[in-house]
């Protein structure tokens, strides 16, 4: 069951306050951090809540779920942006390009090629983020940090792709202390990698999509520009989602 809008609105206020606190401590402008609502496994109404509250975008894990949900959301919010944050298989690249506004989970040469071709066919320049396994988590998707320069170079050469920055997911841990330690290491790694490659290739790579419900303050301290938040906004998911 989805929570009601008032409850959502209180939760969103609390997260915004948490982001503002983390920004104040880091000397950052809170407007430089976007709160993205992760609506996976929740009904289309969850995306309507996000838009009604004034959030600019929602994140979905699976292509088909995102496509269906987008079609079901209110026509009152045409400006709401839909972003794919889950692993994407090459054979779904075309559908993803047609239905999403940005793809955050690009992690291979092969996928770059398919997305570029799909962008060309759709007559569109597809915004993407490169997903980097900055925490060296064996259980996570994402290109290895050592491959990031090569992947970026290849992405920048694609005519129908626009690289906005990087995305990562921090490894889990058994205790809150371990989780925080992993998150700090992962996010500062990604920030350093972004700074290095932005300078090397002379491109802004403005976006750092890092931080979720459990580690968003750590991510903001490390320079995150997009926090992807599901549980803290909508409550626990009933169905398992990868
Ligand atoms: C599910 C998911 C999130 C949101 O996680 P919460 O812990 O529920 O905030 C963020 N990013 C990705 C890639 C996800 O799959």
Short mmCIF file of N, CA and C in Angstrom, two decimals, residues 76-210:
data_model
loop_
_atom_site.label_atom_id
_atom_site.label_comp_id
_atom_site.label_asym_id
_atom_site.label_seq_id
_atom_site.Cartn_x
_atom_site.Cartn_y
_atom_site.Cartn_z
N UNK A 76 -1.11 15.89 -15.86
CA UNK A 76 -0.91 17.21 -15.26
C UNK A 76 0.56 17.53 -15.03
N UNK A 77 1.43 16.52 -15.14
CA UNK A 77 2.85 16.75 -14.85
C UNK A 77 3.74 16.38 -16.03
N UNK A 78 3.57 17.04 -17.15
CA UNK A 78 4.34 16.65 -18.35
C UNK A 78 5.84 16.91 -18.19
N UNK A 79 6.22 17.78 -17.26
CA UNK A 79 7.64 18.13 -17.14
C UNK A 79 8.42 17.14 -16.28
N UNK A 80 7.73 16.23 -15.60
CA UNK A 80 8.43 15.26 -14.76
C UNK A 80 9.36 14.41 -15.62
N UNK A 81 10.62 14.31 -15.19
CA UNK A 81 11.61 13.56 -15.96
C UNK A 81 11.75 12.14 -15.42
N UNK A 82 11.88 11.20 -16.32
CA UNK A 82 12.00 9.79 -15.95
C UNK A 82 13.41 9.32 -16.26
N UNK A 83 14.07 8.77 -15.25
CA UNK A 83 15.45 8.33 -15.45
C UNK A 83 15.59 6.85 -15.11
N UNK A 84 16.35 6.15 -15.92
CA UNK A 84 16.60 4.73 -15.67
C UNK A 84 17.84 4.61 -14.79
N UNK A 85 17.68 3.94 -13.63
CA UNK A 85 18.81 3.82 -12.70
C UNK A 85 19.24 2.37 -12.51
N UNK A 86 18.51 1.42 -13.12
CA UNK A 86 18.85 0.00 -12.97
C UNK A 86 19.60 -0.52 -14.17
N UNK A 87 20.18 -1.70 -14.00
CA UNK A 87 20.98 -2.32 -15.06
C UNK A 87 20.19 -2.42 -16.36
N UNK A 88 20.83 -2.08 -17.45
CA UNK A 88 20.18 -2.09 -18.77
C UNK A 88 20.87 -3.10 -19.69
N UNK A 89 20.07 -4.00 -20.26
CA UNK A 89 20.61 -4.93 -21.25
C UNK A 89 20.56 -4.28 -22.62
N UNK A 90 21.56 -4.61 -23.44
CA UNK A 90 21.66 -3.99 -24.77
C UNK A 90 20.39 -4.16 -25.60
N UNK A 91 19.73 -5.31 -25.45
CA UNK A 91 18.55 -5.53 -26.28
C UNK A 91 17.36 -4.66 -25.87
N UNK A 92 17.49 -3.95 -24.74
CA UNK A 92 16.41 -3.04 -24.34
C UNK A 92 16.82 -1.58 -24.52
N UNK A 93 17.96 -1.36 -25.14
CA UNK A 93 18.48 0.01 -25.29
C UNK A 93 17.51 0.89 -26.07
N UNK A 94 16.94 0.32 -27.12
CA UNK A 94 16.08 1.11 -27.99
C UNK A 94 14.83 1.61 -27.24
N UNK A 95 14.18 0.71 -26.53
CA UNK A 95 12.98 1.08 -25.77
C UNK A 95 13.36 2.10 -24.68
N UNK A 96 14.50 1.88 -24.06
CA UNK A 96 14.93 2.80 -22.99
C UNK A 96 15.15 4.21 -23.55
N UNK A 97 15.76 4.29 -24.70
CA UNK A 97 16.03 5.61 -25.31
C UNK A 97 14.71 6.30 -25.69
N UNK A 98 13.75 5.50 -26.14
CA UNK A 98 12.47 6.09 -26.55
C UNK A 98 11.68 6.65 -25.36
N UNK A 99 11.80 6.00 -24.20
CA UNK A 99 10.88 6.32 -23.10
C UNK A 99 11.49 7.02 -21.89
N UNK A 100 12.82 7.07 -21.81
CA UNK A 100 13.42 7.71 -20.64
C UNK A 100 14.12 9.01 -21.04
N UNK A 101 14.24 9.91 -20.06
CA UNK A 101 14.88 11.20 -20.31
C UNK A 101 16.38 11.15 -20.05
N UNK A 102 16.80 10.19 -19.23
CA UNK A 102 18.23 9.99 -19.03
C UNK A 102 18.45 8.56 -18.55
N UNK A 103 19.61 8.01 -18.90
CA UNK A 103 19.97 6.67 -18.45
C UNK A 103 21.23 6.77 -17.61
N UNK A 104 21.09 6.39 -16.32
CA UNK A 104 22.20 6.57 -15.37
C UNK A 104 23.10 5.35 -15.26
N UNK A 105 22.68 4.24 -15.87
CA UNK A 105 23.33 2.96 -15.60
C UNK A 105 24.16 2.45 -16.77
N UNK A 106 24.83 3.34 -17.47
CA UNK A 106 25.60 2.93 -18.64
C UNK A 106 27.00 2.48 -18.20
N UNK A 107 27.31 1.21 -18.47
CA UNK A 107 28.55 0.67 -17.90
C UNK A 107 29.38 -0.17 -18.85
N UNK A 108 29.09 -0.13 -20.16
CA UNK A 108 29.92 -0.92 -21.08
C UNK A 108 29.96 -0.29 -22.47
N UNK A 109 31.01 -0.63 -23.20
CA UNK A 109 31.18 -0.19 -24.59
C UNK A 109 30.01 -0.65 -25.44
N UNK A 110 29.62 -1.89 -25.20
CA UNK A 110 28.55 -2.48 -26.00
C UNK A 110 27.25 -1.69 -25.82
N UNK A 111 26.96 -1.34 -24.59
CA UNK A 111 25.75 -0.58 -24.31
C UNK A 111 25.84 0.81 -24.93
N UNK A 112 27.01 1.43 -24.86
CA UNK A 112 27.20 2.74 -25.50
C UNK A 112 26.84 2.67 -26.98
N UNK A 113 27.32 1.62 -27.62
CA UNK A 113 27.08 1.46 -29.06
C UNK A 113 25.59 1.33 -29.35
N UNK A 114 24.92 0.49 -28.57
CA UNK A 114 23.48 0.30 -28.80
C UNK A 114 22.69 1.58 -28.51
N UNK A 115 23.07 2.28 -27.46
CA UNK A 115 22.35 3.52 -27.11
C UNK A 115 22.56 4.59 -28.16
N UNK A 116 23.78 4.67 -28.67
CA UNK A 116 24.08 5.67 -29.69
C UNK A 116 23.27 5.40 -30.95
N UNK A 117 23.21 4.14 -31.31
CA UNK A 117 22.44 3.77 -32.50
C UNK A 117 20.96 4.08 -32.28
N UNK A 118 20.45 3.73 -31.10
CA UNK A 118 19.04 3.99 -30.79
C UNK A 118 18.76 5.50 -30.79
N UNK A 119 19.71 6.28 -30.29
CA UNK A 119 19.56 7.73 -30.30
C UNK A 119 19.48 8.26 -31.72
N UNK A 120 20.33 7.73 -32.57
CA UNK A 120 20.33 8.13 -33.97
C UNK A 120 19.00 7.80 -34.63
N UNK A 121 18.49 6.61 -34.39
CA UNK A 121 17.21 6.20 -34.97
C UNK A 121 16.06 7.06 -34.45
N UNK A 122 16.13 7.44 -33.20
CA UNK A 122 15.05 8.24 -32.60
C UNK A 122 15.25 9.73 -32.87
N UNK A 123 16.34 10.09 -33.52
CA UNK A 123 16.62 11.49 -33.80
C UNK A 123 16.82 12.29 -32.53
N UNK A 124 17.50 11.69 -31.54
CA UNK A 124 17.64 12.37 -30.26
C UNK A 124 19.04 12.17 -29.68
N UNK A 125 19.50 13.18 -28.97
CA UNK A 125 20.76 13.05 -28.24
C UNK A 125 20.43 12.61 -26.84
N UNK A 126 20.83 11.41 -26.49
CA UNK A 126 20.43 10.81 -25.21
C UNK A 126 21.37 11.20 -24.08
N UNK A 127 20.84 11.87 -23.04
CA UNK A 127 21.68 12.15 -21.87
C UNK A 127 21.95 10.87 -21.08
N UNK A 128 23.18 10.68 -20.68
CA UNK A 128 23.55 9.48 -19.91
C UNK A 128 24.48 9.84 -18.76
N UNK A 129 24.54 8.93 -17.78
CA UNK A 129 25.60 8.95 -16.78
C UNK A 129 26.34 7.62 -16.93
N UNK A 130 27.61 7.60 -16.65
CA UNK A 130 28.35 6.35 -16.64
C UNK A 130 28.32 5.81 -15.22
N UNK A 131 27.88 4.57 -15.08
CA UNK A 131 27.86 3.96 -13.75
C UNK A 131 29.21 3.33 -13.47
N UNK A 132 29.81 3.77 -12.37
CA UNK A 132 31.15 3.30 -12.00
C UNK A 132 31.05 2.54 -10.68
N UNK A 133 31.68 1.41 -10.62
CA UNK A 133 31.71 0.61 -9.40
C UNK A 133 32.81 1.17 -8.50
N UNK A 134 32.57 2.38 -8.00
CA UNK A 134 33.62 3.12 -7.29
C UNK A 134 33.94 2.54 -5.93
N UNK A 135 33.08 1.63 -5.44
CA UNK A 135 33.35 0.97 -4.17
C UNK A 135 33.95 -0.41 -4.35
N UNK A 136 34.27 -0.74 -5.60
CA UNK A 136 34.82 -2.07 -5.94
C UNK A 136 34.01 -3.18 -5.29
N UNK A 137 32.71 -3.10 -5.47
CA UNK A 137 31.80 -4.08 -4.89
C UNK A 137 31.60 -5.21 -5.89
N UNK A 138 31.97 -6.45 -5.53
CA UNK A 138 31.81 -7.56 -6.48
C UNK A 138 30.35 -7.81 -6.83
N UNK A 139 29.42 -7.36 -5.97
CA UNK A 139 28.00 -7.63 -6.21
C UNK A 139 27.32 -6.56 -7.06
N UNK A 140 28.06 -5.52 -7.44
CA UNK A 140 27.41 -4.39 -8.13
C UNK A 140 27.76 -4.33 -9.61
N UNK A 141 26.82 -3.82 -10.38
CA UNK A 141 27.10 -3.48 -11.77
C UNK A 141 27.93 -2.21 -11.78
N UNK A 142 28.38 -1.83 -12.96
CA UNK A 142 29.16 -0.60 -13.08
C UNK A 142 30.53 -0.93 -13.63
N UNK A 143 31.08 -0.01 -14.39
CA UNK A 143 32.43 -0.20 -14.93
C UNK A 143 33.44 -0.05 -13.80
N UNK A 144 34.54 -0.77 -13.90
CA UNK A 144 35.59 -0.64 -12.89
C UNK A 144 36.24 0.75 -13.05
N UNK A 145 36.67 1.35 -11.94
CA UNK A 145 37.29 2.68 -12.03
C UNK A 145 38.46 2.72 -13.03
N UNK A 146 39.21 1.63 -13.11
CA UNK A 146 40.35 1.61 -14.04
C UNK A 146 39.92 1.68 -15.50
N UNK A 147 38.67 1.32 -15.77
CA UNK A 147 38.16 1.35 -17.15
C UNK A 147 37.42 2.64 -17.46
N UNK A 148 37.27 3.49 -16.47
CA UNK A 148 36.39 4.66 -16.63
C UNK A 148 36.89 5.62 -17.71
N UNK A 149 38.20 5.83 -17.78
CA UNK A 149 38.74 6.77 -18.76
C UNK A 149 38.44 6.30 -20.18
N UNK A 150 38.67 5.00 -20.41
CA UNK A 150 38.43 4.46 -21.74
C UNK A 150 36.94 4.54 -22.10
N UNK A 151 36.09 4.18 -21.13
CA UNK A 151 34.65 4.21 -21.38
C UNK A 151 34.18 5.65 -21.65
N UNK A 152 34.70 6.59 -20.89
CA UNK A 152 34.33 7.99 -21.08
C UNK A 152 34.78 8.49 -22.45
N UNK A 153 35.99 8.16 -22.83
CA UNK A 153 36.50 8.60 -24.12
C UNK A 153 35.60 8.09 -25.24
N UNK A 154 35.21 6.84 -25.13
CA UNK A 154 34.34 6.25 -26.13
C UNK A 154 32.96 6.93 -26.12
N UNK A 155 32.43 7.20 -24.93
CA UNK A 155 31.11 7.83 -24.81
C UNK A 155 31.13 9.24 -25.40
N UNK A 156 32.22 9.97 -25.16
CA UNK A 156 32.30 11.35 -25.65
C UNK A 156 32.37 11.40 -27.18
N UNK A 157 32.80 10.31 -27.78
CA UNK A 157 32.91 10.26 -29.24
C UNK A 157 31.58 9.91 -29.91
N UNK A 158 30.59 9.53 -29.12
CA UNK A 158 29.30 9.12 -29.71
C UNK A 158 28.44 10.35 -29.98
N UNK A 159 28.02 10.46 -31.24
CA UNK A 159 27.28 11.65 -31.66
C UNK A 159 25.92 11.81 -31.01
N UNK A 160 25.29 10.69 -30.70
CA UNK A 160 23.93 10.77 -30.17
C UNK A 160 23.83 10.54 -28.66
N UNK A 161 24.96 10.69 -27.99
CA UNK A 161 24.97 10.58 -26.53
C UNK A 161 25.56 11.84 -25.93
N UNK A 162 25.05 12.20 -24.77
CA UNK A 162 25.57 13.36 -24.04
C UNK A 162 25.90 12.89 -22.62
N UNK A 163 27.18 12.95 -22.26
CA UNK A 163 27.59 12.43 -20.94
C UNK A 163 27.48 13.54 -19.89
N UNK A 164 26.52 13.37 -18.97
CA UNK A 164 26.30 14.40 -17.95
C UNK A 164 27.17 14.19 -16.70
N UNK A 165 27.67 12.98 -16.50
CA UNK A 165 28.48 12.72 -15.31
C UNK A 165 28.50 11.25 -14.96
N UNK A 166 28.64 10.96 -13.66
CA UNK A 166 28.81 9.59 -13.18
C UNK A 166 27.77 9.22 -12.13
N UNK A 167 27.55 7.92 -12.02
CA UNK A 167 26.65 7.39 -10.98
C UNK A 167 27.34 6.24 -10.27
N UNK A 168 27.05 6.08 -8.99
CA UNK A 168 27.56 4.90 -8.29
C UNK A 168 26.62 4.49 -7.16
N UNK A 169 26.80 3.26 -6.72
CA UNK A 169 26.06 2.72 -5.57
C UNK A 169 27.11 2.21 -4.59
N UNK A 170 27.01 2.61 -3.32
CA UNK A 170 27.99 2.16 -2.33
C UNK A 170 27.68 0.72 -1.90
N UNK A 171 28.72 -0.05 -1.63
CA UNK A 171 28.50 -1.42 -1.14
C UNK A 171 27.79 -1.41 0.21
N UNK A 172 27.00 -2.43 0.47
CA UNK A 172 26.36 -2.55 1.78
C UNK A 172 27.38 -3.04 2.80
N UNK A 173 26.98 -3.04 4.05
CA UNK A 173 27.86 -3.55 5.11
C UNK A 173 27.00 -4.08 6.23
N UNK A 174 27.60 -4.82 7.15
CA UNK A 174 26.84 -5.47 8.23
C UNK A 174 26.39 -4.49 9.33
N UNK A 175 27.09 -3.39 9.51
CA UNK A 175 26.73 -2.45 10.59
C UNK A 175 26.65 -1.04 10.02
N UNK A 176 25.95 -0.14 10.73
CA UNK A 176 25.87 1.25 10.26
C UNK A 176 27.26 1.87 10.09
N UNK A 177 28.20 1.50 10.97
CA UNK A 177 29.56 2.06 10.88
C UNK A 177 30.25 1.60 9.60
N UNK A 178 30.10 0.30 9.30
CA UNK A 178 30.69 -0.25 8.08
C UNK A 178 30.06 0.39 6.84
N UNK A 179 28.74 0.53 6.88
CA UNK A 179 28.02 1.12 5.75
C UNK A 179 28.53 2.54 5.50
N UNK A 180 28.68 3.30 6.60
CA UNK A 180 29.16 4.69 6.47
C UNK A 180 30.59 4.71 5.93
N UNK A 181 31.41 3.79 6.40
CA UNK A 181 32.80 3.74 5.95
C UNK A 181 32.88 3.44 4.44
N UNK A 182 32.10 2.43 4.00
CA UNK A 182 32.05 2.10 2.58
C UNK A 182 31.56 3.28 1.75
N UNK A 183 30.52 3.94 2.27
CA UNK A 183 29.92 5.05 1.53
C UNK A 183 30.93 6.19 1.37
N UNK A 184 31.61 6.53 2.47
CA UNK A 184 32.60 7.61 2.39
C UNK A 184 33.68 7.31 1.36
N UNK A 185 34.17 6.09 1.41
CA UNK A 185 35.24 5.68 0.48
C UNK A 185 34.72 5.70 -0.97
N UNK A 186 33.56 5.10 -1.18
CA UNK A 186 33.01 5.00 -2.53
C UNK A 186 32.75 6.39 -3.13
N UNK A 187 32.11 7.25 -2.35
CA UNK A 187 31.71 8.55 -2.89
C UNK A 187 32.92 9.47 -3.09
N UNK A 188 33.90 9.39 -2.19
CA UNK A 188 35.06 10.25 -2.42
C UNK A 188 35.89 9.72 -3.60
N UNK A 189 35.90 8.39 -3.79
CA UNK A 189 36.55 7.83 -4.99
C UNK A 189 35.91 8.38 -6.27
N UNK A 190 34.58 8.37 -6.29
CA UNK A 190 33.90 8.80 -7.52
C UNK A 190 34.12 10.28 -7.78
N UNK A 191 34.07 11.06 -6.70
CA UNK A 191 34.31 12.49 -6.83
C UNK A 191 35.72 12.77 -7.40
N UNK A 192 36.71 12.05 -6.85
CA UNK A 192 38.09 12.25 -7.31
C UNK A 192 38.25 11.82 -8.77
N UNK A 193 37.61 10.71 -9.11
CA UNK A 193 37.68 10.21 -10.49
C UNK A 193 37.04 11.21 -11.45
N UNK A 194 35.88 11.76 -11.04
CA UNK A 194 35.21 12.75 -11.86
C UNK A 194 36.10 13.98 -12.06
N UNK A 195 36.68 14.47 -10.97
CA UNK A 195 37.52 15.66 -11.07
C UNK A 195 38.69 15.41 -12.02
N UNK A 196 39.29 14.25 -11.87
CA UNK A 196 40.44 13.89 -12.71
C UNK A 196 40.06 13.80 -14.19
N UNK A 197 38.96 13.10 -14.48
CA UNK A 197 38.60 12.88 -15.88
C UNK A 197 37.98 14.12 -16.53
N UNK A 198 37.31 14.93 -15.73
CA UNK A 198 36.77 16.18 -16.27
C UNK A 198 37.93 17.07 -16.74
N UNK A 199 38.99 17.09 -15.94
CA UNK A 199 40.17 17.90 -16.30
C UNK A 199 40.87 17.29 -17.51
N UNK A 200 41.03 15.97 -17.48
CA UNK A 200 41.76 15.28 -18.56
C UNK A 200 41.07 15.45 -19.92
N UNK A 201 39.74 15.36 -19.93
CA UNK A 201 39.02 15.42 -21.21
C UNK A 201 38.43 16.80 -21.48
N UNK A 202 38.57 17.72 -20.53
CA UNK A 202 38.06 19.07 -20.75
C UNK A 202 36.55 19.14 -20.89
N UNK A 203 35.84 18.33 -20.08
CA UNK A 203 34.37 18.34 -20.10
C UNK A 203 33.87 18.54 -18.67
N UNK A 204 32.66 19.13 -18.50
CA UNK A 204 32.23 19.44 -17.13
C UNK A 204 31.86 18.22 -16.27
N UNK A 205 31.21 17.22 -16.84
CA UNK A 205 30.75 16.05 -16.06
C UNK A 205 30.11 16.52 -14.76
N UNK A 206 29.14 17.39 -14.91
CA UNK A 206 28.53 18.09 -13.78
C UNK A 206 27.88 17.17 -12.73
N UNK A 207 27.24 16.11 -13.22
CA UNK A 207 26.42 15.33 -12.29
C UNK A 207 27.17 14.19 -11.61
N UNK A 208 26.98 14.12 -10.30
CA UNK A 208 27.45 12.97 -9.51
C UNK A 208 26.21 12.39 -8.84
N UNK A 209 25.69 11.30 -9.41
CA UNK A 209 24.51 10.68 -8.84
C UNK A 209 24.95 9.66 -7.81
N UNK A 210 24.90 10.05 -6.55
CA UNK A 210 25.33 9.14 -5.48
C UNK A 210 24.60 9.48 -4.19
#
